[in-house]
PDB file of C-alpha atoms in Angstrom:
ATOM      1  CA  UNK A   1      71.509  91.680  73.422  1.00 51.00           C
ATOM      2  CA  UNK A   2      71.078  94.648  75.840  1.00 60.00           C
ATOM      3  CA  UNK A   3      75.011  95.144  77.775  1.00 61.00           C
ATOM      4  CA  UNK A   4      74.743  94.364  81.434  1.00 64.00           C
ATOM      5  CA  UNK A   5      75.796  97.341  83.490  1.00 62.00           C
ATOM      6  CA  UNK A   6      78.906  95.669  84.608  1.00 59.00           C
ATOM      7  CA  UNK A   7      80.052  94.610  81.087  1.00 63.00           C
ATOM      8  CA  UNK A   8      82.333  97.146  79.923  1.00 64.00           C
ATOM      9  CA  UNK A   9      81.956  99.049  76.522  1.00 64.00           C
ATOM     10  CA  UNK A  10      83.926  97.960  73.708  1.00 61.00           C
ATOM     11  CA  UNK A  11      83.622  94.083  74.336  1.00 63.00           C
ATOM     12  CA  UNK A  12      81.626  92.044  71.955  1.00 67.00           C
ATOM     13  CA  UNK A  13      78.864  90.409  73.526  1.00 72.00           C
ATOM     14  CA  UNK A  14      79.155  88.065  70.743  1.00 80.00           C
ATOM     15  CA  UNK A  15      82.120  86.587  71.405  1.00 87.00           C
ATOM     16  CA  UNK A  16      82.720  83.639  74.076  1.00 92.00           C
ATOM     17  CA  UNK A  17      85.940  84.238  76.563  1.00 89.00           C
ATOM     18  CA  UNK A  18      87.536  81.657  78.266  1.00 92.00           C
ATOM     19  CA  UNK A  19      87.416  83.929  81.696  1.00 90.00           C
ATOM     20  CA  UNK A  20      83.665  84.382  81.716  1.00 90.00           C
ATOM     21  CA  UNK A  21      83.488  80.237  80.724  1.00 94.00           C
ATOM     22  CA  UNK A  22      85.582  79.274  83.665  1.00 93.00           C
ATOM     23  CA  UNK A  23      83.313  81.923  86.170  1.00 91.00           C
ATOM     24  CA  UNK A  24      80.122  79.985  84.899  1.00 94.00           C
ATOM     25  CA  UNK A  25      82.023  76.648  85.392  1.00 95.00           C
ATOM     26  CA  UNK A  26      82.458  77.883  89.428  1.00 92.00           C
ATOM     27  CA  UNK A  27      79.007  79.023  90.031  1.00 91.00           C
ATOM     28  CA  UNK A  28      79.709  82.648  89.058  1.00 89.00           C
ATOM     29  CA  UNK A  29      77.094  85.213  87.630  1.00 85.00           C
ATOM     30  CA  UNK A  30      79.550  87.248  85.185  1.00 84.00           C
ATOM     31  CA  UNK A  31      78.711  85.368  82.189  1.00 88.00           C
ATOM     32  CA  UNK A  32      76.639  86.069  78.749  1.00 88.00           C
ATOM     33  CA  UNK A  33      74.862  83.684  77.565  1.00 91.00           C
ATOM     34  CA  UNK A  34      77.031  83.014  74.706  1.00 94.00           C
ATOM     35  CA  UNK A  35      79.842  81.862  77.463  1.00 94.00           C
ATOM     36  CA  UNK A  36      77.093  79.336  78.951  1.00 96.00           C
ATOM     37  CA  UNK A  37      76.551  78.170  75.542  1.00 97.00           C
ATOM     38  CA  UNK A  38      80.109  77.210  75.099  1.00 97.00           C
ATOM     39  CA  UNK A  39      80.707  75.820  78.440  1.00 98.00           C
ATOM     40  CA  UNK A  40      77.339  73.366  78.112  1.00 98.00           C
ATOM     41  CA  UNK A  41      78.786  71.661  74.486  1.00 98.00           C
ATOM     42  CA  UNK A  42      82.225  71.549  76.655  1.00 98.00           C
ATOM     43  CA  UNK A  43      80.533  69.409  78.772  1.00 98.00           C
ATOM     44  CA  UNK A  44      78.523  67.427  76.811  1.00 98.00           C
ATOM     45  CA  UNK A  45      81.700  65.696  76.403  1.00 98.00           C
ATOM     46  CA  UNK A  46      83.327  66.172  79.698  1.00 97.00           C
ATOM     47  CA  UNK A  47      80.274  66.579  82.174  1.00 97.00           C
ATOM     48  CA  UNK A  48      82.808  66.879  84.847  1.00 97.00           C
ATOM     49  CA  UNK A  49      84.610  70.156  84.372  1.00 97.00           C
ATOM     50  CA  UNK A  50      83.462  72.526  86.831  1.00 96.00           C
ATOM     51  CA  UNK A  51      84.973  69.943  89.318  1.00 96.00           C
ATOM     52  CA  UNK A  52      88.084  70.364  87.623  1.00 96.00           C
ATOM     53  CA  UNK A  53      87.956  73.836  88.011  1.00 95.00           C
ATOM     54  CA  UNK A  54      87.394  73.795  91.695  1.00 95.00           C
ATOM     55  CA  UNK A  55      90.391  71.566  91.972  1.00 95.00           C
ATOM     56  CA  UNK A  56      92.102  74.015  90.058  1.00 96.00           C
ATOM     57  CA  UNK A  57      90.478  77.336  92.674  1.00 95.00           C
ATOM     58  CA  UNK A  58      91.407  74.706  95.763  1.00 96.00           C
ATOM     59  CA  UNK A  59      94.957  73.815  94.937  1.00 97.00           C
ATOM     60  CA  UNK A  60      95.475  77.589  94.624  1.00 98.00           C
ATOM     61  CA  UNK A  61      94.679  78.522  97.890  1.00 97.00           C
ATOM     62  CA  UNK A  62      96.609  76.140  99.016  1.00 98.00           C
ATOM     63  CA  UNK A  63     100.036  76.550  97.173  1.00 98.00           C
ATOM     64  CA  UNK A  64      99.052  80.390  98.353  1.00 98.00           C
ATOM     65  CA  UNK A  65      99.232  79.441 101.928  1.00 98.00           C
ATOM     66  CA  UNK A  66     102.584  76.860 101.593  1.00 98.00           C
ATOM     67  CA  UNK A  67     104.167  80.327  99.793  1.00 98.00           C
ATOM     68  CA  UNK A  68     103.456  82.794 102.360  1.00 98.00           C
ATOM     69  CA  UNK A  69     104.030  79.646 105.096  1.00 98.00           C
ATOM     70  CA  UNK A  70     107.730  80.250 103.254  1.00 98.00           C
ATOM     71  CA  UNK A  71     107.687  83.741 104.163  1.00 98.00           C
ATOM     72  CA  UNK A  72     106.508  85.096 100.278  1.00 98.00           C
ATOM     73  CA  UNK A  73     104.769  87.762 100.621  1.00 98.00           C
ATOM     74  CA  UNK A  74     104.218  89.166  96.935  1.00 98.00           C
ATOM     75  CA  UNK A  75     101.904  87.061  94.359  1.00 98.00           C
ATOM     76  CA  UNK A  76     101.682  87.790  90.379  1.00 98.00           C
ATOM     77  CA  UNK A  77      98.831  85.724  89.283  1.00 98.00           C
ATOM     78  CA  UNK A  78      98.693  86.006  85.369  1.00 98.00           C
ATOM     79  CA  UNK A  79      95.659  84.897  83.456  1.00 96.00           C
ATOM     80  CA  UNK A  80      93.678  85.540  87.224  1.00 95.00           C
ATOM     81  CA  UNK A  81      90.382  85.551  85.387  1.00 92.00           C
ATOM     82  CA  UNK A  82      86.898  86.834  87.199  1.00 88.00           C
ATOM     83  CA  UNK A  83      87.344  87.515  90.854  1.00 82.00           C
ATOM     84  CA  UNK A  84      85.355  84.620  92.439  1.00 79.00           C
ATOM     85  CA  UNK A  85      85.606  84.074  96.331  1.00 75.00           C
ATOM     86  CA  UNK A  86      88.706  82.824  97.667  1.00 84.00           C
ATOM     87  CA  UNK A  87      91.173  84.926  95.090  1.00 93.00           C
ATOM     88  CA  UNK A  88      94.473  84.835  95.837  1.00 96.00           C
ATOM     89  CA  UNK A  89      94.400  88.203  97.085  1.00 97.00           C
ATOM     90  CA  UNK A  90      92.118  87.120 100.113  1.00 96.00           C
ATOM     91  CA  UNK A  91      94.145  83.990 100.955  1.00 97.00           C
ATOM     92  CA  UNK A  92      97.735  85.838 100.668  1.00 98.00           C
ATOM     93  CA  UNK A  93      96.088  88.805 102.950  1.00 97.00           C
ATOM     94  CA  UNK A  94      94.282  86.605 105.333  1.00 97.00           C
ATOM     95  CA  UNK A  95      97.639  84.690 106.070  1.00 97.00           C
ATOM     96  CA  UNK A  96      99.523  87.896 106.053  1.00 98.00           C
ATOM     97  CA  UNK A  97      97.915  91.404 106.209  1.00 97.00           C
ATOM     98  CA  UNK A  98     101.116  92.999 104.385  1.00 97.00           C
ATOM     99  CA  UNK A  99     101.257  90.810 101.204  1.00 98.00           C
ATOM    100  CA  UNK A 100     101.040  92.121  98.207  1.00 98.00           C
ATOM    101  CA  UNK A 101      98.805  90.761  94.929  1.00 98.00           C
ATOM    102  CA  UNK A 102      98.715  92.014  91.019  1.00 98.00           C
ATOM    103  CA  UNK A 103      96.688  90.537  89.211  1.00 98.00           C
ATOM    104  CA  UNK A 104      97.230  89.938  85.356  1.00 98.00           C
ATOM    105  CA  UNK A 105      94.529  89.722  82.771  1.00 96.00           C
ATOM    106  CA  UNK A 106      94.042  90.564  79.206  1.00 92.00           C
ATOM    107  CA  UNK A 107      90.104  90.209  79.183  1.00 88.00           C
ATOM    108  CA  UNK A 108      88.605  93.359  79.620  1.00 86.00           C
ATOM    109  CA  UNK A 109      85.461  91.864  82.055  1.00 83.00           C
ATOM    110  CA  UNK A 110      88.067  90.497  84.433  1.00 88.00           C
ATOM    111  CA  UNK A 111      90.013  93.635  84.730  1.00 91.00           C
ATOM    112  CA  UNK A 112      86.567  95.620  85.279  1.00 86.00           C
ATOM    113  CA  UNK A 113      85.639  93.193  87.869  1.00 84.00           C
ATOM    114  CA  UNK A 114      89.182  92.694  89.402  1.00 90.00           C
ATOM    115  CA  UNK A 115      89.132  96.646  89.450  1.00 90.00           C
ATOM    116  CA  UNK A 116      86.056  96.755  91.506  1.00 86.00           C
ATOM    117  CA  UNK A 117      86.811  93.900  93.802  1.00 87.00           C
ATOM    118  CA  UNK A 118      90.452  95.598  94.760  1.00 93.00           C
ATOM    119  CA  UNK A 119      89.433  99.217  94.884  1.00 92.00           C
ATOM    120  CA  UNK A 120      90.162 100.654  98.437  1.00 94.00           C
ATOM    121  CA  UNK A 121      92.838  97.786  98.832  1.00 96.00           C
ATOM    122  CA  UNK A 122      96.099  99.191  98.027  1.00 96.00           C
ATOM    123  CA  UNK A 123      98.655  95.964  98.193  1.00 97.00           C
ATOM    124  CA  UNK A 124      96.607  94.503  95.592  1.00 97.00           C
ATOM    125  CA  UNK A 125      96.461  95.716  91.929  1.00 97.00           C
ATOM    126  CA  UNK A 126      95.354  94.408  88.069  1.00 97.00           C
ATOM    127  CA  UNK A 127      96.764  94.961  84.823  1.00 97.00           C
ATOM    128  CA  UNK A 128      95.597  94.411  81.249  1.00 97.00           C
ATOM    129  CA  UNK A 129      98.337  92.310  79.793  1.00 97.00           C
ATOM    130  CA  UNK A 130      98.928  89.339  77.921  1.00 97.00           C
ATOM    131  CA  UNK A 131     101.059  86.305  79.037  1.00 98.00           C
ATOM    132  CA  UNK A 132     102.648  86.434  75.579  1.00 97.00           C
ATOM    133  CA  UNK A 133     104.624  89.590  76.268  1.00 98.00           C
ATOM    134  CA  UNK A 134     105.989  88.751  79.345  1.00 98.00           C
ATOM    135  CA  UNK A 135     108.171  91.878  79.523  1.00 98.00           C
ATOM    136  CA  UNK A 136     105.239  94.083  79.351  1.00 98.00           C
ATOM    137  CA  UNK A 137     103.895  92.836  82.912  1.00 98.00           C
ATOM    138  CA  UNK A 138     106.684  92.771  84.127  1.00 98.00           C
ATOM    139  CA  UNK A 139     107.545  96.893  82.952  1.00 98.00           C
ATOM    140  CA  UNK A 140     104.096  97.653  84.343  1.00 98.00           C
ATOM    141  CA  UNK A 141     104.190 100.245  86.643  1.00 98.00           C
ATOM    142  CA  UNK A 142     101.728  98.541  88.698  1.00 98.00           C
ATOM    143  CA  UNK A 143     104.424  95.749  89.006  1.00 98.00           C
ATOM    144  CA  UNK A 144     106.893  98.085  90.023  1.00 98.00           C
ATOM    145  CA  UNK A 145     104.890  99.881  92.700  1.00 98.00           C
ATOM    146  CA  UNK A 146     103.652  96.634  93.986  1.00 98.00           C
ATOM    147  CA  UNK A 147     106.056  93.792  93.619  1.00 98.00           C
ATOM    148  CA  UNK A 148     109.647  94.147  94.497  1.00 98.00           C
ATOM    149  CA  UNK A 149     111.429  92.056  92.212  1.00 98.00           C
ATOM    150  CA  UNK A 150     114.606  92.145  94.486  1.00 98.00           C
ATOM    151  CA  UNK A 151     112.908  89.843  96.784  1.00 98.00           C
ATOM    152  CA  UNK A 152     110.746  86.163  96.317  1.00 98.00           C
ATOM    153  CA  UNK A 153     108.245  86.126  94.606  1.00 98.00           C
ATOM    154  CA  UNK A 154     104.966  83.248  93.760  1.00 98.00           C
ATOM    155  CA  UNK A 155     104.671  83.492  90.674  1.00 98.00           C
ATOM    156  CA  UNK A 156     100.956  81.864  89.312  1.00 98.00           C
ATOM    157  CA  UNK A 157     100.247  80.307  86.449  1.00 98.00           C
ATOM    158  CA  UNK A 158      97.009  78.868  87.128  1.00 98.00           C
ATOM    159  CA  UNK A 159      95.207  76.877  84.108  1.00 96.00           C
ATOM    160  CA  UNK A 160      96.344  79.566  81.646  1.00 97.00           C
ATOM    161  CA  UNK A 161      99.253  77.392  79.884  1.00 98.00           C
ATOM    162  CA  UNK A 162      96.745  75.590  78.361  1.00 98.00           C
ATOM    163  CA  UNK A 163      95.272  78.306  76.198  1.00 97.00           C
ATOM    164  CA  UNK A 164      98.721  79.190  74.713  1.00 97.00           C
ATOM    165  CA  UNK A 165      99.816  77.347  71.784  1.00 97.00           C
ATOM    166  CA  UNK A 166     103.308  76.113  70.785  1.00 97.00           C
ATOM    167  CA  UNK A 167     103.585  78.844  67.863  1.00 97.00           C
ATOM    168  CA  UNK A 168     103.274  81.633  70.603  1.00 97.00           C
ATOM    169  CA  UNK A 169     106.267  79.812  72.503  1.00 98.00           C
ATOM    170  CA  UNK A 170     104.517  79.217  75.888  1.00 98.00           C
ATOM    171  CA  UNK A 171     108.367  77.895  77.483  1.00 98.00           C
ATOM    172  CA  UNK A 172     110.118  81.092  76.270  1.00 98.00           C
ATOM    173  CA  UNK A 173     107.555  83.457  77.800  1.00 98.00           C
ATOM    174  CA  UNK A 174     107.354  81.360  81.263  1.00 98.00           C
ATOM    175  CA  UNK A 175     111.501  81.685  80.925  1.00 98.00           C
ATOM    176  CA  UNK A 176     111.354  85.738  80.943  1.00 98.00           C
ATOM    177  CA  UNK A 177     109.245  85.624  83.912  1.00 98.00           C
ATOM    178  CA  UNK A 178     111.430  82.719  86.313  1.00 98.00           C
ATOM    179  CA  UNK A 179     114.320  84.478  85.250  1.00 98.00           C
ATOM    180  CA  UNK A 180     113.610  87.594  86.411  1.00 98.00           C
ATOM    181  CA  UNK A 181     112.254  86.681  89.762  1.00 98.00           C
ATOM    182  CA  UNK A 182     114.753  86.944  92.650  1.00 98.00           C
ATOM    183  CA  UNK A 183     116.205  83.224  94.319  1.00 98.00           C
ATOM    184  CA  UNK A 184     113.444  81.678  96.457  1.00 98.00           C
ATOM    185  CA  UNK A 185     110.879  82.646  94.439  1.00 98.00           C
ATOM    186  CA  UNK A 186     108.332  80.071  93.410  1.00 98.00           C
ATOM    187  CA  UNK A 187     106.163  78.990  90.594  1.00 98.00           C
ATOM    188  CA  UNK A 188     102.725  77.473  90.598  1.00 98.00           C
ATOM    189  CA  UNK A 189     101.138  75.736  88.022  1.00 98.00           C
ATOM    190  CA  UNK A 190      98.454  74.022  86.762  1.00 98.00           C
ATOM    191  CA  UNK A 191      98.064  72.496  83.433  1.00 98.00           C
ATOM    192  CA  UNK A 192      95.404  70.239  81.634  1.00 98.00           C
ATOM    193  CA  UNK A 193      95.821  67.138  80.072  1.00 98.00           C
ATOM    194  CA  UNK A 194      94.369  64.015  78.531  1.00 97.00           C
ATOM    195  CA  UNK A 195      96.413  61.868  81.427  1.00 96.00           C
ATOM    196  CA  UNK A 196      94.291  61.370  83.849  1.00 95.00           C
ATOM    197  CA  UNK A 197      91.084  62.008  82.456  1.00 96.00           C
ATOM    198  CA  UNK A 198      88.103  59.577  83.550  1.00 97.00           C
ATOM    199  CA  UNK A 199      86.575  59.144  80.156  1.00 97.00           C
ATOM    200  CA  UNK A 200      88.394  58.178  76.793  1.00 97.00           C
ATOM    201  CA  UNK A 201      91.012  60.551  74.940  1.00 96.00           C
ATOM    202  CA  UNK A 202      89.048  60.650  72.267  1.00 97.00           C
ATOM    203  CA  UNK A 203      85.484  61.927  74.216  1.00 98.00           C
ATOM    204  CA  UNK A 204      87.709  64.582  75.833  1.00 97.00           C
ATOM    205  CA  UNK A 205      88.793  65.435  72.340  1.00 97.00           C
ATOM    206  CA  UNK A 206      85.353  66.747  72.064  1.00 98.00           C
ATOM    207  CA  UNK A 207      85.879  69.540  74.326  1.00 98.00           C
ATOM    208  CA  UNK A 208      88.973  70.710  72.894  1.00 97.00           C
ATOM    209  CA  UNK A 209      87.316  71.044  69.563  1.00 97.00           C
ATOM    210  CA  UNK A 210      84.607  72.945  71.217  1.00 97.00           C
ATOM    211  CA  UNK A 211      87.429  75.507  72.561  1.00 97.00           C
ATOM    212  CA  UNK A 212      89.164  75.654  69.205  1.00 96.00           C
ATOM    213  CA  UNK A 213      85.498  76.711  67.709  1.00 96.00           C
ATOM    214  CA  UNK A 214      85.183  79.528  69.540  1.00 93.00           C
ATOM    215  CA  UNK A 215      88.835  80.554  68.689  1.00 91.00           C
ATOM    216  CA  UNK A 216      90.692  79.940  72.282  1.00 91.00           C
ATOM    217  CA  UNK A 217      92.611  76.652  71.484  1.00 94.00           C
ATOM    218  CA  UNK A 218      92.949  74.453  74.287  1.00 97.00           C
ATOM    219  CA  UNK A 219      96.311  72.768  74.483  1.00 98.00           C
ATOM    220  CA  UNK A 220      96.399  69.511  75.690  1.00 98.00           C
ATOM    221  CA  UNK A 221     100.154  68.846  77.328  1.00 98.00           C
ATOM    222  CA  UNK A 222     101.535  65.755  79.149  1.00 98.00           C
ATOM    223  CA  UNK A 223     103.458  65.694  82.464  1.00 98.00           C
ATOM    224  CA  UNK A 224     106.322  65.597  80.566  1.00 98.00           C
ATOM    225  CA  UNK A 225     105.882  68.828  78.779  1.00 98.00           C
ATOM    226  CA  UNK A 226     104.573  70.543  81.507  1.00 98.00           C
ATOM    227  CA  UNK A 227     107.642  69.640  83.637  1.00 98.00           C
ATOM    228  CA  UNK A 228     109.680  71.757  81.634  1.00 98.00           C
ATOM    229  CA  UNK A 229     107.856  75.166  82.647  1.00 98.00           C
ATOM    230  CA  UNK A 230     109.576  74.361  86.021  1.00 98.00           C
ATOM    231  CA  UNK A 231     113.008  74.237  84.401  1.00 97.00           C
ATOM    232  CA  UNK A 232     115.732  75.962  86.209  1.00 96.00           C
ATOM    233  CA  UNK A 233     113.548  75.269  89.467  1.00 98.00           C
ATOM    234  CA  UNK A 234     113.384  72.593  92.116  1.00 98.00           C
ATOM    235  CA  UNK A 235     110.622  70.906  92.453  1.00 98.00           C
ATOM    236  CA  UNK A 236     108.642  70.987  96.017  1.00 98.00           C
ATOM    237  CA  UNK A 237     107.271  68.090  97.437  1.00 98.00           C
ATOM    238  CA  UNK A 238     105.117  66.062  96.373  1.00 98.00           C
ATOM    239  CA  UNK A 239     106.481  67.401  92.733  1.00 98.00           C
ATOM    240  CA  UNK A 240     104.048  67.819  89.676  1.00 98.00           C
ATOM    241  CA  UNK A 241     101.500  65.716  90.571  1.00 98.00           C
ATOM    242  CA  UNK A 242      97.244  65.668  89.650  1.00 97.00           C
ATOM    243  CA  UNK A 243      95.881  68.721  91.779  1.00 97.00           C
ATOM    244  CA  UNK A 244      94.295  66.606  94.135  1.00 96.00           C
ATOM    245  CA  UNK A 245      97.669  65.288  95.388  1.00 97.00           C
ATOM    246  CA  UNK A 246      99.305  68.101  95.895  1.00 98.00           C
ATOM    247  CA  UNK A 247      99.214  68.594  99.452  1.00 97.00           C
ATOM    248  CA  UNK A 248      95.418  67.780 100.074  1.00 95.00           C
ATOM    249  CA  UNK A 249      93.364  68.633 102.888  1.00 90.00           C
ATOM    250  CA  UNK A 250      90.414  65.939 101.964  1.00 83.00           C
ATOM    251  CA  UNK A 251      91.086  62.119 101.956  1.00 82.00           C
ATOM    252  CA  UNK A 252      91.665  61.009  98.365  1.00 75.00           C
ATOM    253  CA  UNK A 253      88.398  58.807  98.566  1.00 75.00           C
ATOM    254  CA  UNK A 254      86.473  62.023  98.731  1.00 84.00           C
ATOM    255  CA  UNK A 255      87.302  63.411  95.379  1.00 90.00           C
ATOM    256  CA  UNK A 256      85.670  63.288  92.072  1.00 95.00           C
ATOM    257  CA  UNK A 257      87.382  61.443  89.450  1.00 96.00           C
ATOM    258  CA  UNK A 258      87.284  64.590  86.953  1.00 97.00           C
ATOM    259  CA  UNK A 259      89.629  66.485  89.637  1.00 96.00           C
ATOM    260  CA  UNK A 260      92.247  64.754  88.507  1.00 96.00           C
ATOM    261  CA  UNK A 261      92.683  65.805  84.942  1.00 96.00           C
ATOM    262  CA  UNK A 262      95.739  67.947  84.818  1.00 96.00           C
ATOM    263  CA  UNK A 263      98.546  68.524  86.735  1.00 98.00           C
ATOM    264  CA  UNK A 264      99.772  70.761  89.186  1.00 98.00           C
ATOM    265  CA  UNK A 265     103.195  71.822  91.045  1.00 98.00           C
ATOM    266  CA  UNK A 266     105.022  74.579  92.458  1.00 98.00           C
ATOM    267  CA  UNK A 267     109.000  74.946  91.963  1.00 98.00           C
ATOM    268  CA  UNK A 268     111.751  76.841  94.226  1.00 98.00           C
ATOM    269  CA  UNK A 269     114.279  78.841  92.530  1.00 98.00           C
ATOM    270  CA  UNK A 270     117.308  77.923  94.203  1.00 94.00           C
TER     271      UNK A 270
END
């Protein structure tokens, strides 16, 4: 396969990634055909999942706008993928010019591309990390230069729970990173899960096996278990909720029944 010029060297082009299956799922062009492959059996199963991606993109922007609304003004999105229009970069900045983005990523085309997309902006940075080692994002000196931990911070954690299983301790790494974040901070979250689903447990089954084939398990969690990412923190209305729900801008009658598979809150550290 000949290397795209914007796929950087060292990365098998052999190898799906989660990142570059999620930009294909929103329309995006930084993709191998590999990625497509694995997104297309993903949805022979559940046809519906780029719409649950854009619910996941849309209830972004908007728990981006309620934070800076709150007077947050630095974001640390970990497991921010492929820039795709509407980052959280460009909603933080276009609410308020000062406010300050890093970006978190440990796939190498999404810190190539994130690179490019922030280069000339300097309150907005990426890192190469992994969510797993929590302390190493937040000992970056890209943190430090950008994100004053002093102060509140928004805190996202935007479908990337769901690719970390239980033996890497997903609640002990999300517990480093509330901890450490100054009172008033906030966290939002997304998760998916096989409540609320449109189609039968065991079709959507067929899409996590497709994930574990290509070696990025997808965890399915319920709202119970995802609750407890928030703990310490109080939830903000309307509480963890499908995405849709959470504070929409469309009548409910509008969206498509996929949208709702998963869940998605934001907590206040008091």
């Amino acid at each position: 396969m000949e290397r795209p010029a914007w796929a950087p060297q060292g990365i098998d082009l052999s190898v799906p990634s989660v990142s570059r299956i999620y930009d294909f799922y929103l329309g995006g062009s930084h993709n191998f055909e590999v990625d497509r492959e694995a997104a297309r059996k993903a949805m022979e199963f559940m046809p519906g999942l780029p719409k649950v991606m854009q619910a996941n993109r849309a209830f972004m922007r908007r728990a981006v706008r309620f934070a800076v609304g709150e007077g947050i003004t630095q974001f640390l999105d970990i497991g921010s993928g492929i820039p795709t229009f509407g980052n959280a970069h460009e909603v933080a900045q276009a609410a308020d010019p000062e406010a300050r983005v890093v970006y978190v990523d440990h796939d190498p085309v999404a810190v190539a591309h994130s690179r490019a997309v922030l280069a000339g902006n300097d309150r907005a940075g990426i890192i190469a990390a992994d969510l797993r080692k929590p302390q190493e994002i937040l000992n970056d000196p890209v943190v430090g230069e950008l994100i004053d931990l002093d102060r509140p911070v928004a805190l996202l954690l935007v479908a990337v729970l769901h690719f970390v299983e239980d033996a890497d301790d997903p609640q002990a790494a999300v517990a480093t990173l509330r901890d450490a974040l100054a009172p008033g901070s906030v966290v939002i979250l997304t998760h998916a899960s096989y409540e609320g689903i449109p189609i039968p447990e065991e079709q959507a089954g067929g899409t996590v096996g497709v994930y574990k084939d290509i070696k990025n398990p997808l965890v399915m969690r319920s709202r119970e278990e995802v609750a407890r990412f928030f703990e310490g923190y109080a939830m903000v209305e309307p509480g963890l909720v499908p995405m849709p729900d959470w504070r929409p801008e469309i009548p409910a009658a509008q969206e498509d029944p996929y949208a709702y598979s998963g869940y998605a809150g934001v907590g206040r550290k008091q």
